[in-house]
Amino acid sequence: MRDRIAFLFPGQGAYLPGLLTGFLDPYPQIGPVLRDVDGVCAEYGHRPVSELLLDTGAPPIDTLLAEHPEALHLCIFTASLACAAVCAAEGVRADVLVGHSFGEWAALTLAGVWTPVEAARLICERDRVCRQAGIEPGGLLAVAVGPDTARHLAGVVDEWSLGVAVSNGPGQSVLAGPEAGLDQAQAVASALGVRAVRVKAAYPYHSPWMRAAGETFREVMERSGARVPTQRVYSPISGSYVSTADGVRDIGAGHMVVPVDFLAALHVLRRDQVTVFVECGAKDIVTRLAAEVLPGVRTLAPMARRGGPQAARTVLAGAAVPAAVPPVPSAATVPAPRRPQGDEVPSAAAVPEESVEAEALPPRAELITALCAHYAERLGYPPDVVTDDVDLEVDLGIDSLRQAEVLASLYARYGLDASGSGDPLRRQTLPDIADHLMALPRLSAPVPVS
């Protein structure tokens, strides 16, 4: 029996300018999707997605987030459908579709609930409702702790509406809330040695701050048409497989307020014998989470970077290789997670660490060469792909969360104090990273390596 395959559809942050460059000729089925969504863009006065997904010189994600968030959302949606079309053309078929947060729109569309045009219009209506709701400025903050600890971290901050919006795994959760609350939570996390990075999102999705917009959008969803899914779909928002049109409308209506339990979704999929996870969209955001939560499963991200059709085909060829995963443990053998007690806050010193002597920083040219090798090894990319002139996010798909992880490893490797370094995540090339590292002071004590 072949391995069961899940298509995972990413949400916020899953955009690379010019991602589909070179795909139209070998995969002509992408063309109608682009034209359909472009038509909806014209209806609502938004920038065409084809301009953004077919031009490598298109604006980066930060620009779109600030100036054209509606176009950004439509690009994420369109790229997911295009990637799924490439998978199908290469003979990779899904047994189940799963969307992560905003990715549920693409998952449900591919399952036949809506046409691409219908879904794109609903996405535009969703953004219109958010824009008109007068939502207090806020957003999302990813923290490198599990959901129970994240709730405790949020509780330390004196902000009633700050809470866990997304449970991604034992080592990552996402908090949502107003700007002031997120700033406080990030400061507390930093003081505890917990990595915390802002997610590139327009609003504090999956939180009470979206309630007014969510109630208005519920009326839109109740008036909209929805079909019964023709493929198996699991919703991390509803926490169940979706089998009715009413269930679809409930997911869409509650999408802005209801938290996402992606961690539970991964465990359900593994219980149901899914062993291969394919990311349908830009970057490798959700397949990385699957690999971290489920040891031994095989993950494929054909559009993890702007590698073009050949790179996507090479990745998808891996779907034919049988996965070797451990058996699914019974519920009786899995220990229950320990919850923080009372006012207990996780300490950065709670995990025993081994101290090692840090390396000395080499001269700049040698450092850049070392960075090429370091990034290639940490990210699993071929060495010839990671060069000193690539844009780490635009060309290689390295999002802010992964960049923060790699930078933390570099600070430890060279014994550097980055506590007052401002915002290093804005540095997008290896020469920029080298200059950043060379400007940092050395730590006086040995560097702990977890």
Tab-separated table of C-alpha atoms in Angstrom:
chain	number	residue	atom	x	y	z
A	1	MET	CA	0.000	0.000	0.000
A	2	ARG	CA	1.335	3.443	-0.920
A	3	ASP	CA	2.031	6.071	1.699
A	4	ARG	CA	-0.870	8.346	2.533
A	5	ILE	CA	-0.201	11.943	1.519
A	6	ALA	CA	-1.431	15.185	3.042
A	7	PHE	CA	-1.281	18.480	1.183
A	8	LEU	CA	-0.581	21.296	3.664
A	9	PHE	CA	-1.564	24.830	2.697
A	10	PRO	CA	0.366	27.613	4.484
A	11	GLY	CA	-1.098	30.858	5.728
A	12	GLN	CA	0.525	34.142	6.771
A	13	GLY	CA	3.999	34.771	5.365
A	14	ALA	CA	3.787	32.304	2.472
A	15	TYR	CA	4.759	34.677	-0.322
A	16	LEU	CA	7.806	35.050	-2.564
A	17	PRO	CA	7.826	37.647	-5.384
A	18	GLY	CA	7.952	35.995	-8.782
A	19	LEU	CA	7.438	32.527	-7.294
A	20	LEU	CA	5.685	31.185	-10.417
A	21	THR	CA	8.231	32.531	-12.920
A	22	GLY	CA	8.896	29.829	-15.530
A	23	PHE	CA	5.943	27.634	-14.535
A	24	LEU	CA	3.317	28.689	-17.103
A	25	ASP	CA	4.761	26.864	-20.120
A	26	PRO	CA	5.329	23.442	-18.498
A	27	TYR	CA	2.176	23.748	-16.390
A	28	PRO	CA	-0.464	25.565	-18.508
A	29	GLN	CA	-3.174	24.666	-15.973
A	30	ILE	CA	-1.803	27.457	-13.765
A	31	GLY	CA	-2.814	30.105	-16.324
A	32	PRO	CA	-6.595	29.902	-15.764
A	33	VAL	CA	-6.128	30.183	-11.981
A	34	LEU	CA	-4.097	33.369	-12.408
A	35	ARG	CA	-6.647	34.815	-14.828
A	36	ASP	CA	-9.561	33.975	-12.533
A	37	VAL	CA	-7.993	35.632	-9.502
A	38	ASP	CA	-6.772	38.596	-11.556
A	39	GLY	CA	-10.397	39.134	-12.619
A	40	VAL	CA	-11.476	39.327	-8.985
A	41	CYS	CA	-8.581	41.701	-8.264
A	42	ALA	CA	-9.936	43.980	-11.001
A	43	GLU	CA	-13.435	43.842	-9.465
A	44	TYR	CA	-12.133	44.997	-6.085
A	45	GLY	CA	-9.457	47.391	-7.318
A	46	HIS	CA	-6.498	45.305	-6.122
A	47	ARG	CA	-3.176	44.772	-7.822
A	48	PRO	CA	-3.209	41.685	-10.129
A	49	VAL	CA	-1.640	38.603	-8.581
A	50	SER	CA	-0.025	37.694	-11.912
A	51	GLU	CA	2.151	40.832	-11.700
A	52	LEU	CA	3.374	39.768	-8.274
A	53	LEU	CA	3.811	36.035	-8.846
A	54	LEU	CA	5.359	36.167	-12.334
A	55	ASP	CA	7.843	39.016	-11.815
A	56	THR	CA	10.887	38.415	-9.619
A	57	GLY	CA	11.176	42.176	-9.259
A	58	ALA	CA	7.745	42.442	-7.604
A	59	PRO	CA	7.545	44.033	-4.140
A	60	PRO	CA	8.687	41.928	-1.158
A	61	ILE	CA	6.307	40.781	1.536
A	62	ASP	CA	6.970	43.716	3.894
A	63	THR	CA	5.927	46.216	1.213
A	64	LEU	CA	2.756	44.336	0.341
A	65	LEU	CA	1.862	43.909	3.995
A	66	ALA	CA	2.150	47.654	4.552
A	67	GLU	CA	0.626	48.876	1.299
A	68	HIS	CA	-1.403	46.073	-0.339
A	69	PRO	CA	-2.377	43.421	2.244
A	70	GLU	CA	-5.358	42.350	0.129
A	71	ALA	CA	-3.098	41.574	-2.832
A	72	LEU	CA	-0.734	39.704	-0.506
A	73	HIS	CA	-3.536	37.454	0.732
A	74	LEU	CA	-4.687	36.722	-2.808
A	75	CYS	CA	-1.105	35.880	-3.797
A	76	ILE	CA	-0.805	33.381	-0.922
A	77	PHE	CA	-4.091	31.781	-1.987
A	78	THR	CA	-3.193	31.677	-5.698
A	79	ALA	CA	0.300	30.298	-5.119
A	80	SER	CA	-1.189	27.444	-3.102
A	81	LEU	CA	-3.604	26.481	-5.882
A	82	ALA	CA	-0.802	26.734	-8.449
A	83	CYS	CA	1.500	24.532	-6.392
A	84	ALA	CA	-1.271	21.944	-5.984
A	85	ALA	CA	-1.685	21.959	-9.778
A	86	VAL	CA	2.026	21.286	-10.206
A	87	CYS	CA	1.810	18.402	-7.737
A	88	ALA	CA	-1.110	16.883	-9.641
A	89	ALA	CA	0.710	17.235	-12.958
A	90	GLU	CA	3.685	15.378	-11.477
A	91	GLY	CA	1.443	12.541	-10.317
A	92	VAL	CA	1.382	13.450	-6.628
A	93	ARG	CA	-2.164	13.104	-5.284
A	94	ALA	CA	-3.424	14.042	-1.837
A	95	ASP	CA	-5.404	11.755	0.425
A	96	VAL	CA	-6.272	14.677	2.692
A	97	LEU	CA	-6.090	18.479	2.467
A	98	VAL	CA	-5.188	20.629	5.476
A	99	GLY	CA	-4.960	24.420	5.620
A	100	HIS	CA	-2.985	26.275	8.266
A	101	SER	CA	-4.956	29.375	9.309
A	102	PHE	CA	-5.505	31.401	6.100
A	103	GLY	CA	-4.450	28.283	4.173
A	104	GLU	CA	-7.880	26.780	4.849
A	105	TRP	CA	-9.272	28.899	1.997
A	106	ALA	CA	-7.030	27.126	-0.515
A	107	ALA	CA	-7.623	23.681	1.026
A	108	LEU	CA	-11.417	24.065	0.832
A	109	THR	CA	-11.243	25.485	-2.685
A	110	LEU	CA	-9.172	22.555	-3.910
A	111	ALA	CA	-11.753	20.257	-2.278
A	112	GLY	CA	-14.439	21.764	-4.518
A	113	VAL	CA	-16.230	23.845	-1.882
A	114	TRP	CA	-15.797	26.984	-3.989
A	115	THR	CA	-14.405	27.847	-7.385
A	116	PRO	CA	-11.229	29.955	-7.327
A	117	VAL	CA	-13.333	32.986	-8.288
A	118	GLU	CA	-15.837	32.408	-5.474
A	119	ALA	CA	-13.103	31.903	-2.902
A	120	ALA	CA	-11.161	34.958	-4.079
A	121	ARG	CA	-14.277	37.103	-3.715
A	122	LEU	CA	-14.828	35.825	-0.184
A	123	ILE	CA	-11.204	36.620	0.659
A	124	CYS	CA	-11.698	40.153	-0.676
A	125	GLU	CA	-14.886	40.510	1.384
A	126	ARG	CA	-12.986	39.278	4.437
A	127	ASP	CA	-10.352	41.967	3.934
A	128	ARG	CA	-13.003	44.618	3.300
A	129	VAL	CA	-14.706	43.734	6.587
A	130	CYS	CA	-11.407	43.897	8.468
A	131	ARG	CA	-10.499	47.238	6.919
A	132	GLN	CA	-13.857	48.781	7.840
A	133	ALA	CA	-14.072	47.316	11.348
A	134	GLY	CA	-11.682	49.810	12.936
A	135	ILE	CA	-9.581	47.069	14.520
A	136	GLU	CA	-7.001	48.340	16.999
A	137	PRO	CA	-3.482	47.904	15.573
A	138	GLY	CA	-2.130	44.496	16.509
A	139	GLY	CA	-0.730	41.329	15.071
A	140	LEU	CA	0.862	37.977	15.800
A	141	LEU	CA	3.975	36.942	17.724
A	142	ALA	CA	5.567	33.498	17.312
A	143	VAL	CA	7.217	32.204	20.485
A	144	ALA	CA	9.485	29.167	20.726
A	145	VAL	CA	7.467	27.380	23.415
A	146	GLY	CA	4.497	25.031	23.447
A	147	PRO	CA	0.910	26.268	23.807
A	148	ASP	CA	0.643	25.675	27.577
A	149	THR	CA	3.785	27.676	28.296
A	150	ALA	CA	2.698	30.314	25.768
A	151	ARG	CA	-0.566	30.780	27.669
A	152	HIS	CA	1.411	31.262	30.851
A	153	LEU	CA	3.682	33.755	29.100
A	154	ALA	CA	0.623	35.682	27.909
A	155	GLY	CA	-0.707	35.644	31.459
A	156	VAL	CA	2.430	37.347	32.735
A	157	VAL	CA	1.631	40.285	30.466
A	158	ASP	CA	-1.060	42.585	31.845
A	159	GLU	CA	-3.178	42.377	28.717
A	160	TRP	CA	-6.555	40.641	28.896
A	161	SER	CA	-6.939	40.092	25.167
A	162	LEU	CA	-3.486	38.612	24.545
A	163	GLY	CA	-3.773	34.877	24.000
A	164	VAL	CA	-2.651	31.841	22.043
A	165	ALA	CA	-3.928	32.100	18.474
A	166	VAL	CA	-2.071	29.117	16.991
A	167	SER	CA	-0.676	25.939	18.551
A	168	ASN	CA	2.000	24.752	16.124
A	169	GLY	CA	3.966	22.260	18.194
A	170	PRO	CA	5.779	21.595	21.469
A	171	GLY	CA	8.321	24.223	20.481
A	172	GLN	CA	6.237	26.891	18.763
A	173	SER	CA	3.048	28.812	19.421
A	174	VAL	CA	1.660	32.098	18.154
A	175	LEU	CA	0.224	34.842	20.353
A	176	ALA	CA	-2.291	37.380	19.043
A	177	GLY	CA	-3.314	40.748	20.403
A	178	PRO	CA	-2.764	44.509	20.311
A	179	GLU	CA	0.646	46.043	19.663
A	180	ALA	CA	1.305	47.028	23.284
A	181	GLY	CA	0.574	43.532	24.545
A	182	LEU	CA	2.748	41.892	21.897
A	183	ASP	CA	5.631	44.253	22.654
A	184	GLN	CA	5.417	43.353	26.341
A	185	ALA	CA	5.228	39.632	25.588
A	186	GLN	CA	8.265	39.876	23.308
A	187	ALA	CA	10.214	41.692	26.030
A	188	VAL	CA	9.271	39.063	28.635
A	189	ALA	CA	10.227	36.252	26.251
A	190	SER	CA	13.577	37.898	25.523
A	191	ALA	CA	14.303	38.255	29.244
A	192	LEU	CA	13.612	34.532	29.680
A	193	GLY	CA	15.791	33.542	26.738
A	194	VAL	CA	12.765	32.467	24.684
A	195	ARG	CA	12.949	33.249	20.969
A	196	ALA	CA	10.043	35.479	19.897
A	197	VAL	CA	9.514	36.831	16.362
A	198	ARG	CA	6.706	38.921	14.891
A	199	VAL	CA	4.691	37.107	12.221
A	200	LYS	CA	4.072	39.048	9.024
A	201	ALA	CA	0.309	39.437	9.351
A	202	ALA	CA	-2.025	42.389	8.883
A	203	TYR	CA	-4.268	41.761	11.903
A	204	PRO	CA	-4.375	39.830	15.234
A	205	TYR	CA	-6.177	36.875	13.671
A	206	HIS	CA	-7.724	34.081	15.768
A	207	SER	CA	-8.245	36.347	18.765
A	208	PRO	CA	-11.014	38.277	20.559
A	209	TRP	CA	-9.708	41.483	18.997
A	210	MET	CA	-11.251	40.274	15.726
A	211	ARG	CA	-14.697	39.576	17.197
A	212	ALA	CA	-16.539	42.538	15.658
A	213	ALA	CA	-15.091	41.845	12.231
A	214	GLY	CA	-15.812	38.154	12.690
A	215	GLU	CA	-19.495	38.776	13.457
A	216	THR	CA	-19.857	40.920	10.339
A	217	PHE	CA	-18.077	38.351	8.197
A	218	ARG	CA	-20.310	35.600	9.608
A	219	GLU	CA	-23.216	37.354	7.878
A	220	VAL	CA	-21.245	37.305	4.615
A	221	MET	CA	-20.553	33.582	4.999
A	222	GLU	CA	-24.172	32.776	5.801
A	223	ARG	CA	-25.258	34.462	2.549
A	224	SER	CA	-22.553	32.760	0.502
A	225	GLY	CA	-22.803	29.488	-1.330
A	226	ALA	CA	-20.754	26.487	-0.246
A	227	ARG	CA	-20.622	22.934	-1.577
A	228	VAL	CA	-19.923	19.695	0.225
A	229	PRO	CA	-16.183	18.889	-0.080
A	230	THR	CA	-15.394	16.300	-2.734
A	231	GLN	CA	-12.042	15.473	-1.109
A	232	ARG	CA	-11.147	14.667	2.471
A	233	VAL	CA	-10.392	17.910	4.330
A	234	TYR	CA	-9.283	18.329	7.938
A	235	SER	CA	-9.741	21.735	9.569
A	236	PRO	CA	-7.392	22.775	12.403
A	237	ILE	CA	-9.928	25.505	13.200
A	238	SER	CA	-12.897	23.177	13.730
A	239	GLY	CA	-10.696	20.332	14.962
A	240	SER	CA	-12.444	17.840	12.706
A	241	TYR	CA	-12.845	16.545	9.190
A	242	VAL	CA	-15.187	18.723	7.132
A	243	SER	CA	-18.103	16.947	5.492
A	244	THR	CA	-20.987	19.439	5.190
A	245	ALA	CA	-21.640	22.834	3.629
A	246	ASP	CA	-22.768	24.147	7.019
A	247	GLY	CA	-19.456	23.015	8.491
A	248	VAL	CA	-17.640	24.954	5.791
A	249	ARG	CA	-19.597	28.135	6.561
A	250	ASP	CA	-18.887	27.734	10.281
A	251	ILE	CA	-15.147	27.524	9.582
A	252	GLY	CA	-15.234	30.641	7.408
A	253	ALA	CA	-17.383	32.543	9.911
A	254	GLY	CA	-15.214	31.651	12.895
A	255	HIS	CA	-11.943	32.001	11.045
A	256	MET	CA	-11.038	35.373	12.511
A	257	VAL	CA	-11.684	34.515	16.165
A	258	VAL	CA	-11.289	30.752	16.673
A	259	PRO	CA	-7.723	29.592	17.511
A	260	VAL	CA	-5.859	27.161	15.246
A	261	ASP	CA	-4.737	23.837	16.745
A	262	PHE	CA	-2.297	22.668	14.088
A	263	LEU	CA	-0.461	20.485	16.607
A	264	ALA	CA	-3.599	18.426	17.204
A	265	ALA	CA	-4.221	18.256	13.453
A	266	LEU	CA	-0.784	16.734	12.851
A	267	HIS	CA	-1.409	14.070	15.484
A	268	VAL	CA	-4.798	13.219	13.929
A	269	LEU	CA	-3.206	12.869	10.490
A	270	ARG	CA	-0.466	10.617	11.828
A	271	ARG	CA	-3.064	8.530	13.656
A	272	ASP	CA	-4.824	8.167	10.311
A	273	GLN	CA	-1.614	6.795	8.759
A	274	VAL	CA	-0.482	9.888	6.855
A	275	THR	CA	3.300	9.672	6.427
A	276	VAL	CA	4.029	12.164	3.615
A	277	PHE	CA	3.364	15.900	3.936
A	278	VAL	CA	3.571	18.167	0.878
A	279	GLU	CA	3.567	21.946	1.266
A	280	CYS	CA	1.371	23.588	-1.358
A	281	GLY	CA	2.557	27.176	-1.337
A	282	ALA	CA	5.599	29.389	-0.964
A	283	LYS	CA	8.417	28.431	1.446
A	284	ASP	CA	8.442	25.426	3.791
A	285	ILE	CA	6.590	26.907	6.749
A	286	VAL	CA	4.161	24.124	7.635
A	287	THR	CA	6.167	21.099	6.500
A	288	ARG	CA	8.917	22.173	8.920
A	289	LEU	CA	6.351	22.059	11.700
A	290	ALA	CA	5.250	18.583	10.599
A	291	ALA	CA	8.843	17.326	10.621
A	292	GLU	CA	9.419	18.716	14.102
A	293	VAL	CA	6.238	17.236	15.573
A	294	LEU	CA	6.211	13.851	13.793
A	295	PRO	CA	9.642	12.142	13.708
A	296	GLY	CA	10.354	10.101	10.626
A	297	VAL	CA	7.631	11.418	8.327
A	298	ARG	CA	8.679	12.642	4.914
A	299	THR	CA	8.104	16.305	4.064
A	300	LEU	CA	8.263	17.894	0.619
A	301	ALA	CA	8.158	21.610	-0.188
A	302	PRO	CA	8.360	22.022	-3.988
A	303	MET	CA	8.247	25.832	-3.783
A	304	ALA	CA	10.396	26.342	-0.686
A	305	ARG	CA	12.503	28.729	-2.741
A	306	ARG	CA	12.376	30.317	-6.175
A	307	GLY	CA	14.001	27.354	-7.874
A	308	GLY	CA	11.665	27.124	-10.855
A	309	PRO	CA	9.982	24.048	-12.353
A	310	GLN	CA	13.035	21.786	-12.299
A	311	ALA	CA	13.604	22.295	-8.578
A	312	ALA	CA	9.915	21.562	-7.914
A	313	ARG	CA	10.043	18.359	-9.975
A	314	THR	CA	13.143	17.195	-8.142
A	315	VAL	CA	11.466	17.692	-4.780
A	316	LEU	CA	8.228	15.979	-5.828
A	317	ALA	CA	10.129	12.948	-7.093
A	318	GLY	CA	10.695	12.216	-3.400
A	319	ALA	CA	6.997	11.398	-2.991
A	320	ALA	CA	7.675	7.998	-4.571
A	321	VAL	CA	10.214	7.032	-1.888
A	322	PRO	CA	8.531	5.006	0.897
A	323	ALA	CA	8.553	6.731	4.261
A	324	ALA	CA	10.074	4.925	7.245
A	325	VAL	CA	8.239	6.117	10.314
A	326	PRO	CA	7.884	4.636	13.777
A	327	PRO	CA	4.515	3.069	14.666
A	328	VAL	CA	1.851	5.349	16.069
A	329	PRO	CA	1.981	5.056	19.882
A	330	SER	CA	-1.205	4.225	21.728
A	331	ALA	CA	-2.707	6.929	23.927
A	332	ALA	CA	-1.725	4.945	27.016
A	333	THR	CA	1.972	5.129	26.195
A	334	VAL	CA	2.137	8.881	25.566
A	335	PRO	CA	2.807	10.895	28.744
A	336	ALA	CA	0.560	13.888	29.253
A	337	PRO	CA	2.306	17.248	28.817
A	338	ARG	CA	3.208	18.963	32.062
A	339	ARG	CA	1.364	22.224	32.572
A	340	PRO	CA	2.985	25.189	34.348
A	341	GLN	CA	1.754	25.544	37.907
A	342	GLY	CA	0.654	28.751	39.619
A	343	ASP	CA	2.924	31.650	38.749
A	344	GLU	CA	5.672	29.416	37.403
A	345	VAL	CA	7.403	30.930	34.383
A	346	PRO	CA	9.798	28.891	32.232
A	347	SER	CA	13.385	29.869	32.885
A	348	ALA	CA	16.077	30.045	30.270
A	349	ALA	CA	18.268	28.213	32.757
A	350	ALA	CA	15.799	25.377	33.268
A	351	VAL	CA	17.418	23.179	30.618
A	352	PRO	CA	20.934	21.888	31.345
A	353	GLU	CA	23.374	23.281	28.815
A	354	GLU	CA	26.852	22.397	27.762
A	355	SER	CA	29.349	25.237	27.513
A	356	VAL	CA	31.835	25.331	24.655
A	357	GLU	CA	34.577	27.731	23.631
A	358	ALA	CA	33.333	30.078	20.942
A	359	GLU	CA	35.159	30.516	17.661
A	360	ALA	CA	36.914	33.768	16.855
A	361	LEU	CA	35.338	35.802	14.066
A	362	PRO	CA	37.467	35.467	10.902
A	363	PRO	CA	38.106	38.363	8.501
A	364	ARG	CA	35.042	39.518	6.579
A	365	ALA	CA	35.691	37.609	3.334
A	366	GLU	CA	36.357	34.380	5.210
A	367	LEU	CA	33.329	34.999	7.404
A	368	ILE	CA	31.043	35.305	4.363
A	369	THR	CA	32.382	32.004	3.046
A	370	ALA	CA	31.766	30.417	6.446
A	371	LEU	CA	28.248	31.838	6.488
A	372	CYS	CA	27.502	30.249	3.102
A	373	ALA	CA	28.459	26.855	4.501
A	374	HIS	CA	26.665	27.464	7.814
A	375	TYR	CA	23.367	28.428	6.185
A	376	ALA	CA	23.543	25.559	3.687
A	377	GLU	CA	24.123	23.043	6.479
A	378	ARG	CA	21.458	24.438	8.812
A	379	LEU	CA	18.819	24.725	6.084
A	380	GLY	CA	19.620	21.552	4.157
A	381	TYR	CA	20.265	23.414	0.890
A	382	PRO	CA	22.899	22.461	-1.707
A	383	PRO	CA	26.054	24.543	-1.055
A	384	ASP	CA	25.983	26.054	-4.549
A	385	VAL	CA	22.534	27.541	-3.870
A	386	VAL	CA	23.608	29.602	-0.851
A	387	THR	CA	25.852	32.290	-2.308
A	388	ASP	CA	26.883	35.720	-1.078
A	389	ASP	CA	24.549	37.546	-3.476
A	390	VAL	CA	21.234	35.788	-2.764
A	391	ASP	CA	18.406	37.411	-0.869
A	392	LEU	CA	17.801	35.026	2.018
A	393	GLU	CA	14.021	35.481	2.060
A	394	VAL	CA	13.180	36.349	-1.520
A	395	ASP	CA	15.477	33.818	-3.228
A	396	LEU	CA	15.747	31.070	-0.610
A	397	GLY	CA	12.408	31.411	1.181
A	398	ILE	CA	13.975	31.841	4.622
A	399	ASP	CA	11.266	33.398	6.772
A	400	SER	CA	11.841	35.454	9.898
A	401	LEU	CA	11.362	32.478	12.241
A	402	ARG	CA	14.012	30.405	10.538
A	403	GLN	CA	16.324	33.398	10.200
A	404	ALA	CA	16.048	33.953	13.948
A	405	GLU	CA	17.026	30.318	14.547
A	406	VAL	CA	20.084	30.525	12.308
A	407	LEU	CA	21.193	33.847	13.789
A	408	ALA	CA	20.917	32.377	17.296
A	409	SER	CA	23.222	29.545	16.231
A	410	LEU	CA	25.714	32.052	14.816
A	411	TYR	CA	25.710	34.126	18.005
A	412	ALA	CA	26.489	30.944	19.945
A	413	ARG	CA	29.128	29.787	17.468
A	414	TYR	CA	31.072	33.051	17.664
A	415	GLY	CA	30.235	33.987	21.261
A	416	LEU	CA	28.481	37.246	20.410
A	417	ASP	CA	26.210	39.431	22.523
A	418	ALA	CA	23.202	40.350	20.365
A	419	SER	CA	21.095	41.821	23.180
A	420	GLY	CA	21.361	45.379	21.862
A	421	SER	CA	21.526	44.668	18.150
A	422	GLY	CA	18.255	46.256	17.064
A	423	ASP	CA	16.407	44.276	14.372
A	424	PRO	CA	18.875	41.901	12.665
A	425	LEU	CA	16.027	40.136	10.823
A	426	ARG	CA	15.947	42.960	8.294
A	427	ARG	CA	19.386	41.927	7.000
A	428	GLN	CA	18.735	39.850	3.911
A	429	THR	CA	22.140	38.950	2.396
A	430	LEU	CA	25.141	37.128	3.809
A	431	PRO	CA	27.423	40.184	3.513
A	432	ASP	CA	24.793	42.086	5.565
A	433	ILE	CA	24.802	39.281	8.132
A	434	ALA	CA	28.606	39.327	8.238
A	435	ASP	CA	28.630	43.075	8.904
A	436	HIS	CA	26.031	42.595	11.627
A	437	LEU	CA	28.080	39.884	13.348
A	438	MET	CA	31.310	41.881	13.142
A	439	ALA	CA	29.637	44.861	14.847
A	440	LEU	CA	28.564	42.838	17.896
A	441	PRO	CA	30.566	42.643	21.128
A	442	ARG	CA	31.914	39.337	22.425
A	443	LEU	CA	30.376	37.633	25.438
A	444	SER	CA	32.711	37.319	28.407
A	445	ALA	CA	31.477	33.873	29.530
A	446	PRO	CA	31.586	30.547	27.612
A	447	VAL	CA	28.681	30.111	25.242
A	448	PRO	CA	25.967	27.622	26.286
A	449	VAL	CA	24.978	25.199	23.536
A	450	SER	CA	21.707	23.347	24.035
